[in-house]
């Protein structure tokens, strides 16, 4: 932007200057709204953090500014992390999430590959149908699913969750992957076919590496959904030993009408940590524009 | 290396579009054949049927004497170069070229030997570790060719490989392709819509139109002896002039009566050939390069001179193009740039009647 150098001149400079001013206004407006929404988004987690660092007495204290912590302590965290029950919730969440993510990715990559590339009778309808199933909310599905899970004898078991979470993750991940696979130029498969690849080699050696950004996006989605699932575990799990973090924290840390606020906040923050780490870690590998150079362009 | 044979090949797409309507073609071993024709004439479809990427509706395709109708692309022993190159974006240039050989379980040493040999032929040795996105268009084009060469297939198939390049690079790569073919001598089928590319590269040119073959022949033959009006108009640039005429007997010789009262004599050696058509309305075809200024001391026989008034004068540097209208037919002449010419002022033009063609407007065939 050489607008500043142009202010030397006469008529033209005014025009360029006004362009410059317009741009500055656009920037200012953008920053104001960004800062505004950042404050709104970050206020709850910040309040959680502050509260988790307080003793129960300080939380209950009516005096003073609730946004400031006077005697910070890690006691809430320590108590949670040494609590066998909380450790169990964590392990349950990890087991369920890892298995669900792996299952989801295997199913949706294979399904998307078939739907995007192998033209067969009804493939279009099926692709749309897959997406439509995603639009049915889990608050509606858990009633019939309760019957199914119960029929299979998997109520109150993390394996019941492993079974039902993919109904949330597979449709959307398949949809994402169909989009990514469809954007891979047709000539790439044809070149691979001529080079001697079979369908499986085409998938593993061409499609998956080329669509890696999409696979990472879908993985993040599947991870987030199964880590944060709330409705299904609330409905299907009743004993603490089978609970994942999301419901474990709220159901076990609220005893009667006593809210262990410090621990609840610490638990929620600890529960939110893995997604944050996963995001930060995978973003490094989220190499956008990986397909650039496949064809001219 | 092998010959390729097409017998009564038909391709009908879903919805009843007949893209290819029963073509026969024999391509000899080591031959460089170019399929040329306007957009949508079925060139790519034909090529893709040879590759096995498109099923044939009916007919037979044989490569090296073996029927390949039901053989998948990977077992046809062909290699294809695509218009958009279709390089694997996540692989280095080396891996792009080695991929086909790795899938075919060649040993490492042999793969390296072949890739390096191809890289040497194409002069891309210093690019082997790069990814496709770090290459220029011309370099990508070379890698795509390298991927075909390393396989040492029976047949090379090219689908408009140069049309994504700028004009200068296109000419350069054209020479390159010719050079590669002279080195490896692999039977080649090459698709283009550019007739200059076709003429310069081909041992034989196949001119297609609306899913049928109009004519097959060496470039010179297509230029001098087009079989149909379509070929006459398609080959050569600027395109051949077509003027409606009436063929009349004029004493011992034949005459062409042009609109506007101009009469041009037909060379004596054509009399026998054209006699059956005396009195008919025909199309007179003459290329712009055979309609020139009148040169002093021109002793060629059968030069017919008439006066024309150009409406547009286009100086091209090494020649000047004149455009004029004759009863609705636009005529183009190519004259020496030294000849003074300006719009609206008549000048005499010489038609080289030895190069004339007569076309039957009912069948569109050249008589
Ligand atoms: N998959 C398809 N489904 C239906 N019709 C098709 C399909 N592919 C091509 N066609 C039609 O077949 C005809 C021939 O197509 P083709 O691609 O062979 O043309 P082409 O000669 O290669 O043209 P271009 O120079 O534009 O590449 C066209 O009319 C085209 O619309
Ligand atoms: Mg084409």
mmCIF file of N, CA and C in Angstrom, chain B residues 110-168:
data_model
loop_
_atom_site.group_PDB
_atom_site.id
_atom_site.type_symbol
_atom_site.label_atom_id
_atom_site.label_comp_id
_atom_site.label_asym_id
_atom_site.label_seq_id
_atom_site.Cartn_x
_atom_site.Cartn_y
_atom_site.Cartn_z
ATOM 1 N N UNK B 110 16.438 -51.276 -11.132
ATOM 2 C CA UNK B 110 15.866 -51.119 -12.466
ATOM 3 C C UNK B 110 15.029 -49.841 -12.538
ATOM 4 N N UNK B 111 14.247 -49.579 -11.460
ATOM 5 C CA UNK B 111 13.436 -48.365 -11.427
ATOM 6 C C UNK B 111 14.342 -47.136 -11.543
ATOM 7 N N UNK B 112 15.393 -47.129 -10.715
ATOM 8 C CA UNK B 112 16.307 -45.981 -10.733
ATOM 9 C C UNK B 112 16.920 -45.799 -12.120
ATOM 10 N N UNK B 113 17.335 -46.909 -12.722
ATOM 11 C CA UNK B 113 17.961 -46.831 -14.036
ATOM 12 C C UNK B 113 16.980 -46.209 -15.054
ATOM 13 N N UNK B 114 15.739 -46.700 -15.031
ATOM 14 C CA UNK B 114 14.761 -46.208 -16.011
ATOM 15 C C UNK B 114 14.398 -44.742 -15.781
ATOM 16 N N UNK B 115 14.186 -44.377 -14.506
ATOM 17 C CA UNK B 115 13.809 -42.990 -14.221
ATOM 18 C C UNK B 115 14.943 -42.055 -14.637
ATOM 19 N N UNK B 116 16.165 -42.450 -14.324
ATOM 20 C CA UNK B 116 17.282 -41.574 -14.668
ATOM 21 C C UNK B 116 17.459 -41.467 -16.177
ATOM 22 N N UNK B 117 17.198 -42.563 -16.860
ATOM 23 C CA UNK B 117 17.281 -42.536 -18.317
ATOM 24 C C UNK B 117 16.232 -41.587 -18.908
ATOM 25 N N UNK B 118 15.011 -41.695 -18.402
ATOM 26 C CA UNK B 118 13.940 -40.816 -18.895
ATOM 27 C C UNK B 118 14.250 -39.359 -18.551
ATOM 28 N N UNK B 119 14.774 -39.149 -17.333
ATOM 29 C CA UNK B 119 15.104 -37.788 -16.917
ATOM 30 C C UNK B 119 16.169 -37.200 -17.833
ATOM 31 N N UNK B 120 17.072 -38.048 -18.282
ATOM 32 C CA UNK B 120 18.130 -37.573 -19.180
ATOM 33 C C UNK B 120 17.540 -37.208 -20.547
ATOM 34 N N UNK B 121 16.677 -38.076 -21.071
ATOM 35 C CA UNK B 121 16.056 -37.797 -22.366
ATOM 36 C C UNK B 121 15.292 -36.470 -22.312
ATOM 37 N N UNK B 122 14.607 -36.224 -21.188
ATOM 38 C CA UNK B 122 13.736 -35.053 -21.080
ATOM 39 C C UNK B 122 14.421 -33.868 -20.419
ATOM 40 N N UNK B 123 15.674 -34.083 -19.975
ATOM 41 C CA UNK B 123 16.423 -32.991 -19.375
ATOM 42 C C UNK B 123 15.747 -32.460 -18.102
ATOM 43 N N UNK B 124 15.328 -33.383 -17.225
ATOM 44 C CA UNK B 124 14.703 -32.964 -15.966
ATOM 45 C C UNK B 124 15.444 -33.579 -14.781
ATOM 46 N N UNK B 125 16.702 -33.955 -15.003
ATOM 47 C CA UNK B 125 17.480 -34.611 -13.953
ATOM 48 C C UNK B 125 17.557 -33.805 -12.671
ATOM 49 N N UNK B 126 17.606 -32.458 -12.798
ATOM 50 C CA UNK B 126 17.778 -31.644 -11.593
ATOM 51 C C UNK B 126 16.454 -31.402 -10.870
ATOM 52 N N UNK B 127 15.348 -31.933 -11.410
ATOM 53 C CA UNK B 127 14.043 -31.676 -10.782
ATOM 54 C C UNK B 127 13.528 -32.873 -9.996
ATOM 55 N N UNK B 128 14.294 -33.967 -9.964
ATOM 56 C CA UNK B 128 13.757 -35.237 -9.461
ATOM 57 C C UNK B 128 13.235 -35.172 -8.031
ATOM 58 N N UNK B 129 13.779 -34.258 -7.205
ATOM 59 C CA UNK B 129 13.359 -34.216 -5.802
ATOM 60 C C UNK B 129 12.245 -33.210 -5.540
ATOM 61 N N UNK B 130 11.800 -32.532 -6.600
ATOM 62 C CA UNK B 130 10.771 -31.504 -6.383
ATOM 63 C C UNK B 130 9.378 -32.105 -6.432
ATOM 64 N N UNK B 131 8.443 -31.364 -5.817
ATOM 65 C CA UNK B 131 7.029 -31.720 -5.930
ATOM 66 C C UNK B 131 6.457 -30.985 -7.144
ATOM 67 N N UNK B 132 5.377 -31.519 -7.744
ATOM 68 C CA UNK B 132 4.822 -30.889 -8.950
ATOM 69 C C UNK B 132 4.507 -29.412 -8.785
ATOM 70 N N UNK B 133 4.074 -28.984 -7.588
ATOM 71 C CA UNK B 133 3.666 -27.577 -7.475
ATOM 72 C C UNK B 133 4.851 -26.626 -7.589
ATOM 73 N N UNK B 134 6.059 -27.167 -7.466
ATOM 74 C CA UNK B 134 7.246 -26.324 -7.609
ATOM 75 C C UNK B 134 7.793 -26.357 -9.033
ATOM 76 N N UNK B 135 6.971 -26.807 -9.989
ATOM 77 C CA UNK B 135 7.433 -26.886 -11.379
ATOM 78 C C UNK B 135 6.651 -25.916 -12.259
ATOM 79 N N UNK B 136 7.286 -25.478 -13.330
ATOM 80 C CA UNK B 136 6.572 -24.659 -14.316
ATOM 81 C C UNK B 136 5.732 -25.576 -15.206
ATOM 82 N N UNK B 137 4.852 -24.963 -15.990
ATOM 83 C CA UNK B 137 3.991 -25.742 -16.873
ATOM 84 C C UNK B 137 4.771 -26.668 -17.794
ATOM 85 N N UNK B 138 5.812 -26.137 -18.405
ATOM 86 C CA UNK B 138 6.602 -26.938 -19.331
ATOM 87 C C UNK B 138 7.306 -28.085 -18.622
ATOM 88 N N UNK B 139 7.775 -27.820 -17.388
ATOM 89 C CA UNK B 139 8.449 -28.874 -16.631
ATOM 90 C C UNK B 139 7.463 -29.971 -16.239
ATOM 91 N N UNK B 140 6.243 -29.564 -15.857
ATOM 92 C CA UNK B 140 5.226 -30.561 -15.512
ATOM 93 C C UNK B 140 4.932 -31.439 -16.721
ATOM 94 N N UNK B 141 4.869 -30.767 -17.865
ATOM 95 C CA UNK B 141 4.615 -31.484 -19.099
ATOM 96 C C UNK B 141 5.690 -32.550 -19.335
ATOM 97 N N UNK B 142 6.943 -32.184 -19.081
ATOM 98 C CA UNK B 142 8.034 -33.141 -19.270
ATOM 99 C C UNK B 142 7.913 -34.305 -18.299
ATOM 100 N N UNK B 143 7.564 -33.987 -17.041
ATOM 101 C CA UNK B 143 7.433 -35.060 -16.053
ATOM 102 C C UNK B 143 6.322 -36.023 -16.479
ATOM 103 N N UNK B 144 5.213 -35.458 -16.961
ATOM 104 C CA UNK B 144 4.112 -36.311 -17.412
ATOM 105 C C UNK B 144 4.582 -37.222 -18.537
ATOM 106 N N UNK B 145 5.434 -36.697 -19.411
ATOM 107 C CA UNK B 145 5.965 -37.530 -20.483
ATOM 108 C C UNK B 145 6.943 -38.558 -19.926
ATOM 109 N N UNK B 146 7.724 -38.128 -18.936
ATOM 110 C CA UNK B 146 8.667 -39.053 -18.308
ATOM 111 C C UNK B 146 7.944 -40.229 -17.683
ATOM 112 N N UNK B 147 6.808 -39.947 -17.066
ATOM 113 C CA UNK B 147 6.036 -41.014 -16.436
ATOM 114 C C UNK B 147 5.603 -42.050 -17.480
ATOM 115 N N UNK B 148 5.348 -41.564 -18.703
ATOM 116 C CA UNK B 148 4.980 -42.491 -19.769
ATOM 117 C C UNK B 148 6.204 -43.250 -20.283
ATOM 118 N N UNK B 149 7.307 -42.542 -20.426
ATOM 119 C CA UNK B 149 8.494 -43.163 -21.029
ATOM 120 C C UNK B 149 9.056 -44.291 -20.163
ATOM 121 N N UNK B 150 9.131 -44.077 -18.831
ATOM 122 C CA UNK B 150 9.753 -45.088 -17.966
ATOM 123 C C UNK B 150 9.042 -46.432 -18.065
ATOM 124 N N UNK B 151 7.765 -46.396 -18.359
ATOM 125 C CA UNK B 151 7.019 -47.656 -18.405
ATOM 126 C C UNK B 151 7.386 -48.467 -19.635
ATOM 127 N N UNK B 152 7.982 -47.845 -20.640
ATOM 128 C CA UNK B 152 8.308 -48.492 -21.904
ATOM 129 C C UNK B 152 7.119 -49.297 -22.426
ATOM 130 N N UNK B 153 5.970 -48.611 -22.607
ATOM 131 C CA UNK B 153 4.745 -49.324 -22.955
ATOM 132 C C UNK B 153 4.689 -49.643 -24.440
ATOM 133 N N UNK B 154 3.649 -50.379 -24.818
ATOM 134 C CA UNK B 154 3.467 -50.675 -26.237
ATOM 135 C C UNK B 154 3.022 -49.427 -26.978
ATOM 136 N N UNK B 155 2.203 -48.602 -26.334
ATOM 137 C CA UNK B 155 1.622 -47.441 -27.017
ATOM 138 C C UNK B 155 1.627 -46.222 -26.095
ATOM 139 N N UNK B 156 1.949 -45.075 -26.643
ATOM 140 C CA UNK B 156 1.786 -43.790 -25.948
ATOM 141 C C UNK B 156 0.474 -43.163 -26.395
ATOM 142 N N UNK B 157 -0.287 -42.658 -25.436
ATOM 143 C CA UNK B 157 -1.507 -41.944 -25.786
ATOM 144 C C UNK B 157 -1.389 -40.523 -25.234
ATOM 145 N N UNK B 158 -1.596 -39.537 -26.080
ATOM 146 C CA UNK B 158 -1.525 -38.137 -25.652
ATOM 147 C C UNK B 158 -2.880 -37.483 -25.897
ATOM 148 N N UNK B 159 -3.442 -36.824 -24.886
ATOM 149 C CA UNK B 159 -4.678 -36.075 -25.107
ATOM 150 C C UNK B 159 -4.399 -34.581 -24.942
ATOM 151 N N UNK B 160 -4.279 -33.887 -26.028
ATOM 152 C CA UNK B 160 -4.004 -32.448 -26.045
ATOM 153 C C UNK B 160 -2.951 -32.048 -25.014
ATOM 154 N N UNK B 161 -1.763 -32.642 -25.072
ATOM 155 C CA UNK B 161 -0.794 -32.411 -23.995
ATOM 156 C C UNK B 161 -0.240 -30.993 -23.975
ATOM 157 N N UNK B 162 -0.380 -30.261 -25.053
ATOM 158 C CA UNK B 162 0.266 -28.945 -25.103
ATOM 159 C C UNK B 162 -0.701 -27.789 -24.949
ATOM 160 N N UNK B 163 -2.001 -28.080 -24.830
ATOM 161 C CA UNK B 163 -2.943 -26.963 -24.926
ATOM 162 C C UNK B 163 -2.966 -26.094 -23.676
ATOM 163 N N UNK B 164 -2.306 -26.529 -22.578
ATOM 164 C CA UNK B 164 -2.235 -25.659 -21.401
ATOM 165 C C UNK B 164 -0.996 -24.775 -21.393
ATOM 166 N N UNK B 165 -0.178 -24.881 -22.435
ATOM 167 C CA UNK B 165 1.070 -24.111 -22.452
ATOM 168 C C UNK B 165 0.908 -22.863 -23.294
ATOM 169 N N UNK B 166 1.755 -21.859 -23.030
ATOM 170 C CA UNK B 166 1.675 -20.663 -23.864
ATOM 171 C C UNK B 166 2.286 -20.951 -25.237
ATOM 172 N N UNK B 167 1.990 -20.071 -26.177
ATOM 173 C CA UNK B 167 2.262 -20.354 -27.584
ATOM 174 C C UNK B 167 3.719 -20.728 -27.844
ATOM 175 N N UNK B 168 4.615 -20.025 -27.203
ATOM 176 C CA UNK B 168 6.032 -20.239 -27.479
ATOM 177 C C UNK B 168 6.484 -21.610 -26.959
#
